[in-house]
Amino acid sequence: MDNISNTTLQMLISNPPNLTTIITNSIPAAAAAVSSSSSSPTNLSRYENQKRRDWNTFGQYLKNHRPPLSLPRCSGAHVLEFLRYLDQFGKTKVHTQICPFFGNLNPPAPCSCPLRQAWGSLDALIGRLRAAYDENGGGPPESNPFGARAVRLYLREIRDSQAKARGISYEKKKRKRPNPPAAGMITPPTN
């Protein structure tokens, strides 16, 4: 306590500190070193920041789950539950089969169909969470709940149902194969 000034001590008593307050007011050199370190969240890419936010959101979901879940006990079923929970925050209109605008890409009037998470958003989210699970010591790849077969099937089902609701077909892209030379034709060597 000898190396903390009286003003710093008064400030700590009047305002309970958080870690940033303690560092910046009592050890300026350490604060400069911390702010310039490469592990600072401000230096991360947009993808890394989003991945961290998604991971924290999923962790909060597990903590609020009844009963609370630990990551090792999390399964593909819990991931599906999380994705269904996120649907309530969706912004994509998905027409139901009884809606007159079902299959219409640009409906002429508003309807009461539900707003859902878009398939592309869910697919990207699962990709980020799958990577975050691996990075946070989740275990072997086969234990990753974000890569579970049920999750892949659910995403495929969402993609197909949203495509039908909007009148878009997601055909598998056919790989272009190079044309083999016709039988009997000799190709000249290139020098």
Tab-separated table of C-alpha atoms in Angstrom, residues 6-139:
chain	number	residue	atom	x	y	z
A	6	ASN	CA	-3.412	9.153	-1.320
A	7	THR	CA	-5.502	10.476	-4.220
A	8	THR	CA	-5.510	7.037	-5.846
A	9	LEU	CA	-6.491	5.479	-2.515
A	10	GLN	CA	-9.333	8.000	-2.067
A	11	MET	CA	-10.529	7.304	-5.601
A	12	LEU	CA	-10.490	3.553	-4.992
A	13	ILE	CA	-12.535	3.982	-1.819
A	14	SER	CA	-15.117	6.325	-3.390
A	15	ASN	CA	-15.403	4.407	-6.696
A	16	PRO	CA	-15.046	0.642	-6.441
A	17	PRO	CA	-12.516	-0.154	-9.147
A	18	ASN	CA	-12.678	-2.323	-12.151
A	19	LEU	CA	-9.479	-3.725	-13.597
A	20	THR	CA	-9.057	-0.873	-16.094
A	21	THR	CA	-9.339	1.777	-13.343
A	22	ILE	CA	-6.676	0.103	-11.214
A	23	ILE	CA	-4.261	-0.317	-14.106
A	24	THR	CA	-4.626	3.137	-15.634
A	25	ASN	CA	-4.512	5.075	-12.347
A	26	SER	CA	-1.887	3.230	-10.369
A	27	ILE	CA	0.530	1.793	-12.933
A	28	PRO	CA	0.691	3.934	-16.099
A	29	ALA	CA	3.613	2.027	-17.628
A	30	ALA	CA	1.812	-1.300	-17.197
A	31	ALA	CA	-1.325	0.208	-18.701
A	32	ALA	CA	0.626	1.238	-21.796
A	33	ALA	CA	2.084	-2.249	-22.103
A	34	VAL	CA	-1.348	-3.875	-21.731
A	35	SER	CA	-3.001	-1.606	-24.285
A	36	SER	CA	-0.289	-2.274	-26.859
A	37	SER	CA	-0.166	-6.047	-26.388
A	38	SER	CA	-1.102	-8.208	-29.362
A	39	SER	CA	-3.754	-10.129	-27.414
A	40	SER	CA	-5.904	-7.023	-27.025
A	41	PRO	CA	-9.442	-7.525	-28.384
A	42	THR	CA	-9.205	-4.241	-30.311
A	43	ASN	CA	-6.513	-5.716	-32.567
A	44	LEU	CA	-8.577	-8.745	-33.571
A	45	SER	CA	-10.164	-9.053	-37.002
A	46	ARG	CA	-13.880	-8.566	-37.482
A	47	TYR	CA	-14.275	-12.329	-37.798
A	48	GLU	CA	-12.343	-12.986	-34.571
A	49	ASN	CA	-14.374	-10.390	-32.674
A	50	GLN	CA	-17.630	-11.867	-33.958
A	51	LYS	CA	-16.444	-15.371	-33.084
A	52	ARG	CA	-15.617	-14.228	-29.533
A	53	ARG	CA	-19.033	-12.546	-29.157
A	54	ASP	CA	-20.813	-15.641	-30.490
A	55	TRP	CA	-18.823	-17.886	-28.133
A	56	ASN	CA	-19.688	-15.640	-25.163
A	57	THR	CA	-23.365	-15.636	-26.178
A	58	PHE	CA	-23.417	-19.424	-26.376
A	59	GLY	CA	-21.647	-19.638	-23.005
A	60	GLN	CA	-24.283	-17.341	-21.502
A	61	TYR	CA	-27.005	-19.506	-23.023
A	62	LEU	CA	-25.482	-22.593	-21.388
A	63	LYS	CA	-25.230	-20.774	-18.067
A	64	ASN	CA	-28.897	-19.658	-18.232
A	65	HIS	CA	-30.073	-23.088	-19.375
A	66	ARG	CA	-32.233	-24.969	-16.861
A	67	PRO	CA	-30.479	-26.931	-15.485
A	68	PRO	CA	-27.205	-25.090	-16.247
A	69	LEU	CA	-24.984	-26.948	-18.690
A	70	SER	CA	-21.237	-27.276	-18.833
A	71	LEU	CA	-19.541	-27.319	-22.222
A	72	PRO	CA	-18.420	-30.974	-22.025
A	73	ARG	CA	-22.055	-32.033	-21.452
A	74	CYS	CA	-23.313	-29.984	-24.398
A	75	SER	CA	-24.593	-32.000	-27.358
A	76	GLY	CA	-25.926	-31.363	-30.838
A	77	ALA	CA	-29.432	-31.287	-29.348
A	78	HIS	CA	-28.440	-28.327	-27.153
A	79	VAL	CA	-27.014	-26.544	-30.196
A	80	LEU	CA	-30.343	-27.055	-32.016
A	81	GLU	CA	-32.170	-25.685	-28.967
A	82	PHE	CA	-29.869	-22.628	-29.088
A	83	LEU	CA	-30.557	-22.080	-32.808
A	84	ARG	CA	-34.316	-22.293	-32.224
A	85	TYR	CA	-33.961	-19.830	-29.354
A	86	LEU	CA	-32.178	-17.399	-31.694
A	87	ASP	CA	-35.083	-17.530	-34.166
A	88	GLN	CA	-37.033	-15.081	-32.018
A	89	PHE	CA	-34.452	-12.399	-32.874
A	90	GLY	CA	-34.578	-13.047	-36.633
A	91	LYS	CA	-35.264	-10.399	-39.270
A	92	THR	CA	-35.993	-12.602	-42.280
A	93	LYS	CA	-39.621	-13.083	-43.300
A	94	VAL	CA	-40.228	-16.775	-43.953
A	95	HIS	CA	-43.593	-17.459	-45.580
A	96	THR	CA	-45.587	-20.445	-44.362
A	97	GLN	CA	-47.128	-22.883	-46.843
A	98	ILE	CA	-50.623	-21.466	-46.239
A	99	CYS	CA	-49.459	-17.901	-46.991
A	100	PRO	CA	-50.597	-16.605	-50.397
A	101	PHE	CA	-47.052	-15.287	-50.948
A	102	PHE	CA	-45.360	-18.657	-50.360
A	103	GLY	CA	-42.753	-19.089	-53.082
A	104	ASN	CA	-42.914	-15.428	-54.100
A	105	LEU	CA	-39.508	-13.726	-54.004
A	106	ASN	CA	-40.992	-10.196	-53.819
A	107	PRO	CA	-44.449	-10.309	-52.225
A	108	PRO	CA	-46.685	-7.385	-53.252
A	109	ALA	CA	-48.152	-6.841	-49.777
A	110	PRO	CA	-47.261	-7.441	-46.124
A	111	CYS	CA	-48.262	-10.681	-44.423
A	112	SER	CA	-48.263	-12.113	-40.902
A	113	CYS	CA	-45.620	-14.794	-41.512
A	114	PRO	CA	-42.946	-15.110	-38.808
A	115	LEU	CA	-39.535	-13.495	-38.806
A	116	ARG	CA	-36.695	-16.013	-38.503
A	117	GLN	CA	-32.939	-16.149	-38.550
A	118	ALA	CA	-31.723	-16.396	-42.133
A	119	TRP	CA	-30.100	-19.663	-43.140
A	120	GLY	CA	-26.857	-17.929	-44.141
A	121	SER	CA	-26.589	-16.276	-40.723
A	122	LEU	CA	-27.117	-19.574	-38.917
A	123	ASP	CA	-24.625	-21.340	-41.160
A	124	ALA	CA	-21.966	-18.686	-40.522
A	125	LEU	CA	-22.727	-18.732	-36.776
A	126	ILE	CA	-22.257	-22.503	-36.588
A	127	GLY	CA	-18.972	-22.195	-38.483
A	128	ARG	CA	-17.664	-19.596	-36.020
A	129	LEU	CA	-18.848	-21.567	-32.986
A	130	ARG	CA	-17.311	-24.744	-34.363
A	131	ALA	CA	-13.956	-22.973	-34.708
A	132	ALA	CA	-14.281	-21.354	-31.267
A	133	TYR	CA	-15.014	-24.742	-29.702
A	134	ASP	CA	-11.799	-26.137	-31.163
A	135	GLU	CA	-9.790	-23.087	-30.057
A	136	ASN	CA	-11.154	-23.174	-26.513
A	137	GLY	CA	-10.049	-26.730	-25.839
A	138	GLY	CA	-13.395	-28.357	-26.458
A	139	GLY	CA	-11.876	-31.754	-27.148
